[in-house]
Amino acid sequence: SGDDVDFRRLGLWTGMVWSEASEGTNGIGTCLAEARALTVHREQHFLARNIGLSCTVAPIWDAQGRLAAALDVSTCRSDLTPALLKLVAAATVEAAQRIEQRHFRAAFSHARILVADDDRGPRGLLAVDREDLVIGASRCARLAFGLTEQRLATPFPADDLLGRQERADDFSAGERGVVQRAMARARGNVSAAARMLGISRATLHRKLSRLQLDRPH
């Protein structure tokens, strides 16, 4: 199509090289070099052949927090306003973050994903195993919690990050949670819950009494 011809001519095609070493200042190459979202608008490009482009680019980080790619939105329109460029930039960053989150969830599909809300920036994701130990963290979570590769090399309690150390170290609270979850899954049937836990019905009754879970709420 006509658009394909234009895209090839402008270098917006599979296999084209947009490194700073090759093209000087440009959206894709500069984003990857500086590892940050940015816009290079028309005359801000280093090479004259690229000044007809406005390029908004956001980095994409993999599940290990490494720079993996960049998402580029480029246009040849000369009538772009600063307000429209801001909207394009915001949409590009949001799209890149969605790609990151999907990739992270796919990489840790066997784990439970916790969303760490942060009013100061995008939400970070933590991957935890069955024991609620952190086994992975997205780029945003690494920055928010100051997590290094060394810290993540050994799984550690998610509660240590989320400010619930006392609860995490309370063995009784942990046992209580296990019993409550079993009873909930069994819909209050003590015999069924005991089978789930691999203990006798009498043992479960004793635990319910000791943990004060046999009393009506």
CSV table of C-alpha atoms in Angstrom, one decimal:
chain,number,residue,atom,x,y,z
A,1,SER,CA,0.0,0.0,0.0
A,2,GLY,CA,1.0,3.7,-0.2
A,3,ASP,CA,1.5,3.8,3.6
A,4,ASP,CA,3.9,0.8,3.4
A,5,VAL,CA,6.0,2.7,0.9
A,6,ASP,CA,6.2,5.7,3.1
A,7,PHE,CA,7.0,3.7,6.2
A,8,ARG,CA,9.8,1.9,4.4
A,9,ARG,CA,11.2,5.2,3.2
A,10,LEU,CA,11.2,6.6,6.7
A,11,GLY,CA,12.8,3.5,8.2
A,12,LEU,CA,9.7,2.5,10.1
A,13,TRP,CA,9.9,-1.1,9.0
A,14,THR,CA,11.1,-4.5,10.3
A,15,GLY,CA,14.8,-4.8,10.4
A,16,MET,CA,15.6,-1.1,10.3
A,17,VAL,CA,18.3,0.1,12.7
A,18,TRP,CA,17.5,3.1,14.9
A,19,SER,CA,20.4,3.1,17.3
A,20,GLU,CA,22.0,6.4,18.3
A,21,ALA,CA,25.2,5.3,16.7
A,22,SER,CA,23.4,4.9,13.4
A,23,GLU,CA,20.8,7.7,13.4
A,24,GLY,CA,22.0,10.1,16.1
A,25,THR,CA,19.3,11.6,18.4
A,26,ASN,CA,16.0,9.8,17.6
A,27,GLY,CA,13.1,8.5,19.5
A,28,ILE,CA,13.8,4.7,19.6
A,29,GLY,CA,17.6,4.9,19.9
A,30,THR,CA,17.7,7.6,22.5
A,31,CYS,CA,14.9,5.9,24.6
A,32,LEU,CA,17.0,2.7,24.7
A,33,ALA,CA,20.2,4.6,25.4
A,34,GLU,CA,18.7,6.6,28.3
A,35,ALA,CA,16.2,4.0,29.4
A,36,ARG,CA,13.3,6.4,29.8
A,37,ALA,CA,10.2,7.6,28.0
A,38,LEU,CA,10.7,10.6,25.7
A,39,THR,CA,9.5,12.4,22.6
A,40,VAL,CA,11.8,13.6,19.8
A,41,HIS,CA,9.8,16.1,17.8
A,42,ARG,CA,10.7,16.8,14.2
A,43,GLU,CA,13.8,19.2,14.2
A,44,GLN,CA,15.0,17.6,17.4
A,45,HIS,CA,16.2,14.7,15.3
A,46,PHE,CA,19.9,14.7,14.6
A,47,LEU,CA,19.8,13.7,10.9
A,48,ALA,CA,17.9,15.9,8.4
A,49,ARG,CA,16.2,12.9,6.8
A,50,ASN,CA,14.3,12.3,10.1
A,51,ILE,CA,13.0,15.8,10.8
A,52,GLY,CA,9.7,15.0,9.3
A,53,LEU,CA,9.0,12.6,12.1
A,54,SER,CA,7.6,13.1,15.6
A,55,CYS,CA,8.5,10.0,17.7
A,56,THR,CA,7.1,9.2,21.2
A,57,VAL,CA,8.8,6.1,22.8
A,58,ALA,CA,8.5,4.3,26.1
A,59,PRO,CA,10.9,1.6,27.4
A,60,ILE,CA,9.6,-1.9,28.1
A,61,TRP,CA,11.2,-3.9,31.0
A,62,ASP,CA,11.1,-7.7,31.2
A,63,ALA,CA,10.1,-9.8,34.2
A,64,GLN,CA,13.6,-9.6,35.6
A,65,GLY,CA,13.7,-5.8,35.5
A,66,ARG,CA,15.9,-5.6,32.4
A,67,LEU,CA,15.4,-3.3,29.5
A,68,ALA,CA,13.9,-5.5,26.8
A,69,ALA,CA,12.4,-3.3,24.1
A,70,ALA,CA,10.8,0.1,23.3
A,71,LEU,CA,7.3,1.0,22.2
A,72,ASP,CA,7.4,3.7,19.5
A,73,VAL,CA,4.5,5.8,18.2
A,74,SER,CA,5.7,7.9,15.2
A,75,THR,CA,3.8,10.3,12.9
A,76,CYS,CA,4.7,12.5,10.0
A,77,ARG,CA,1.9,15.0,10.8
A,78,SER,CA,3.1,18.6,11.0
A,79,ASP,CA,0.1,19.9,12.8
A,80,LEU,CA,0.6,18.2,16.1
A,81,THR,CA,0.0,20.5,19.1
A,82,PRO,CA,1.9,20.3,22.4
A,83,ALA,CA,-1.3,19.1,24.1
A,84,LEU,CA,-1.8,16.3,21.6
A,85,LEU,CA,1.8,15.3,22.0
A,86,LYS,CA,1.3,15.0,25.7
A,87,LEU,CA,-1.8,12.7,25.2
A,88,VAL,CA,0.2,10.5,22.8
A,89,ALA,CA,3.1,10.3,25.3
A,90,ALA,CA,0.7,9.3,28.1
A,91,ALA,CA,-1.0,6.7,26.0
A,92,THR,CA,2.4,5.3,24.9
A,93,VAL,CA,3.7,4.9,28.4
A,94,GLU,CA,0.4,3.3,29.6
A,95,ALA,CA,0.5,0.8,26.7
A,96,ALA,CA,4.2,-0.1,27.5
A,97,GLN,CA,3.3,-0.7,31.1
A,98,ARG,CA,0.4,-2.9,30.1
A,99,ILE,CA,2.8,-5.0,28.0
A,100,GLU,CA,5.2,-5.2,30.9
A,101,GLN,CA,2.5,-6.4,33.2
A,102,ARG,CA,1.2,-9.0,30.8
A,103,HIS,CA,4.7,-10.3,30.3
A,104,PHE,CA,5.4,-10.4,34.0
A,105,ARG,CA,2.1,-12.4,34.7
A,106,ALA,CA,3.0,-14.8,31.9
A,107,ALA,CA,6.5,-15.3,33.2
A,108,PHE,CA,5.2,-16.1,36.7
A,109,SER,CA,2.0,-17.8,35.7
A,110,HIS,CA,2.6,-20.4,38.4
A,111,ALA,CA,2.6,-17.8,41.1
A,112,ARG,CA,0.2,-15.5,42.8
A,113,ILE,CA,0.5,-11.9,41.7
A,114,LEU,CA,0.3,-9.0,44.3
A,115,VAL,CA,-0.3,-5.5,43.1
A,116,ALA,CA,1.6,-2.9,45.1
A,117,ASP,CA,-0.2,0.4,44.8
A,118,ASP,CA,1.9,3.5,44.8
A,119,ASP,CA,0.3,6.9,44.5
A,120,ARG,CA,3.7,8.3,43.3
A,121,GLY,CA,3.8,6.2,40.2
A,122,PRO,CA,2.7,3.1,38.3
A,123,ARG,CA,1.7,0.0,40.2
A,124,GLY,CA,4.4,-2.6,40.9
A,125,LEU,CA,3.8,-6.4,40.7
A,126,LEU,CA,5.1,-9.0,43.1
A,127,ALA,CA,5.1,-12.7,42.4
A,128,VAL,CA,4.7,-14.9,45.5
A,129,ASP,CA,4.7,-18.6,45.9
A,130,ARG,CA,2.4,-20.8,48.0
A,131,GLU,CA,4.2,-19.8,51.2
A,132,ASP,CA,3.8,-16.1,50.4
A,133,LEU,CA,7.5,-15.7,49.7
A,134,VAL,CA,8.5,-13.2,47.0
A,135,ILE,CA,10.0,-14.9,44.0
A,136,GLY,CA,9.8,-12.1,41.5
A,137,ALA,CA,9.2,-8.3,41.2
A,138,SER,CA,8.5,-6.1,38.3
A,139,ARG,CA,10.6,-3.1,37.4
A,140,CYS,CA,8.2,-0.7,39.1
A,141,ALA,CA,8.1,-2.9,42.3
A,142,ARG,CA,11.9,-3.1,42.3
A,143,LEU,CA,12.2,0.7,42.3
A,144,ALA,CA,9.4,1.3,44.8
A,145,PHE,CA,10.8,-1.2,47.4
A,146,GLY,CA,14.5,-0.8,46.6
A,147,LEU,CA,14.8,-4.4,45.6
A,148,THR,CA,18.2,-5.5,44.1
A,149,GLU,CA,19.0,-8.7,42.2
A,150,GLN,CA,20.9,-9.9,45.4
A,151,ARG,CA,17.8,-9.4,47.5
A,152,LEU,CA,15.6,-11.3,45.0
A,153,ALA,CA,18.1,-14.1,44.6
A,154,THR,CA,16.6,-15.8,47.8
A,155,PRO,CA,12.8,-15.8,48.3
A,156,PHE,CA,11.7,-13.8,51.3
A,157,PRO,CA,8.3,-13.1,53.0
A,158,ALA,CA,6.0,-10.7,51.2
A,159,ASP,CA,4.9,-9.3,54.5
A,160,ASP,CA,8.4,-8.0,55.1
A,161,LEU,CA,7.8,-5.6,52.2
A,162,LEU,CA,4.1,-4.8,53.0
A,163,GLY,CA,4.7,-3.9,56.6
A,164,ARG,CA,3.1,-6.9,58.3
A,165,GLN,CA,6.1,-8.5,59.9
A,166,GLU,CA,4.3,-9.2,63.2
A,167,ARG,CA,1.6,-11.1,61.4
A,168,ALA,CA,4.1,-13.0,59.3
A,169,ASP,CA,6.0,-14.1,62.4
A,170,ASP,CA,2.9,-15.1,64.4
A,171,PHE,CA,2.7,-18.9,64.0
A,172,SER,CA,-0.7,-19.1,65.6
A,173,ALA,CA,-2.0,-16.6,63.1
A,174,GLY,CA,-0.6,-18.7,60.3
A,175,GLU,CA,-2.2,-21.8,61.6
A,176,ARG,CA,-5.5,-20.0,62.1
A,177,GLY,CA,-5.4,-18.9,58.4
A,178,VAL,CA,-4.8,-22.4,57.2
A,179,VAL,CA,-7.7,-23.8,59.2
A,180,GLN,CA,-10.0,-20.9,58.2
A,181,ARG,CA,-9.3,-21.4,54.5
A,182,ALA,CA,-9.9,-25.2,54.8
A,183,MET,CA,-13.2,-24.6,56.5
A,184,ALA,CA,-14.2,-22.0,53.9
A,185,ARG,CA,-13.4,-24.4,51.0
A,186,ALA,CA,-15.4,-27.1,52.8
A,187,ARG,CA,-18.2,-24.7,53.4
A,188,GLY,CA,-18.2,-25.4,57.1
A,189,ASN,CA,-18.1,-29.2,56.8
A,190,VAL,CA,-15.6,-30.3,59.5
A,191,SER,CA,-15.1,-33.8,58.1
A,192,ALA,CA,-14.3,-32.5,54.6
A,193,ALA,CA,-12.0,-29.8,56.0
A,194,ALA,CA,-10.1,-32.4,58.0
A,195,ARG,CA,-9.6,-34.5,54.9
A,196,MET,CA,-8.2,-31.5,53.1
A,197,LEU,CA,-5.8,-30.9,55.9
A,198,GLY,CA,-4.8,-34.5,56.2
A,199,ILE,CA,-5.8,-34.7,59.9
A,200,SER,CA,-8.5,-36.5,61.8
A,201,ARG,CA,-11.9,-34.9,62.5
A,202,ALA,CA,-11.2,-35.0,66.2
A,203,THR,CA,-7.9,-33.2,65.7
A,204,LEU,CA,-9.6,-30.5,63.7
A,205,HIS,CA,-12.2,-30.1,66.3
A,206,ARG,CA,-9.5,-29.5,68.9
A,207,LYS,CA,-7.8,-26.9,66.7
A,208,LEU,CA,-11.1,-25.1,66.1
A,209,SER,CA,-11.6,-25.0,69.9
A,210,ARG,CA,-8.1,-23.8,70.6
A,211,LEU,CA,-8.2,-21.2,67.9
A,212,GLN,CA,-11.7,-20.1,69.0
A,213,LEU,CA,-13.0,-20.8,65.6
A,214,ASP,CA,-15.8,-23.1,66.8
A,215,ARG,CA,-17.8,-20.1,68.2
A,216,PRO,CA,-20.5,-18.4,66.2
A,217,HIS,CA,-19.7,-14.9,65.0
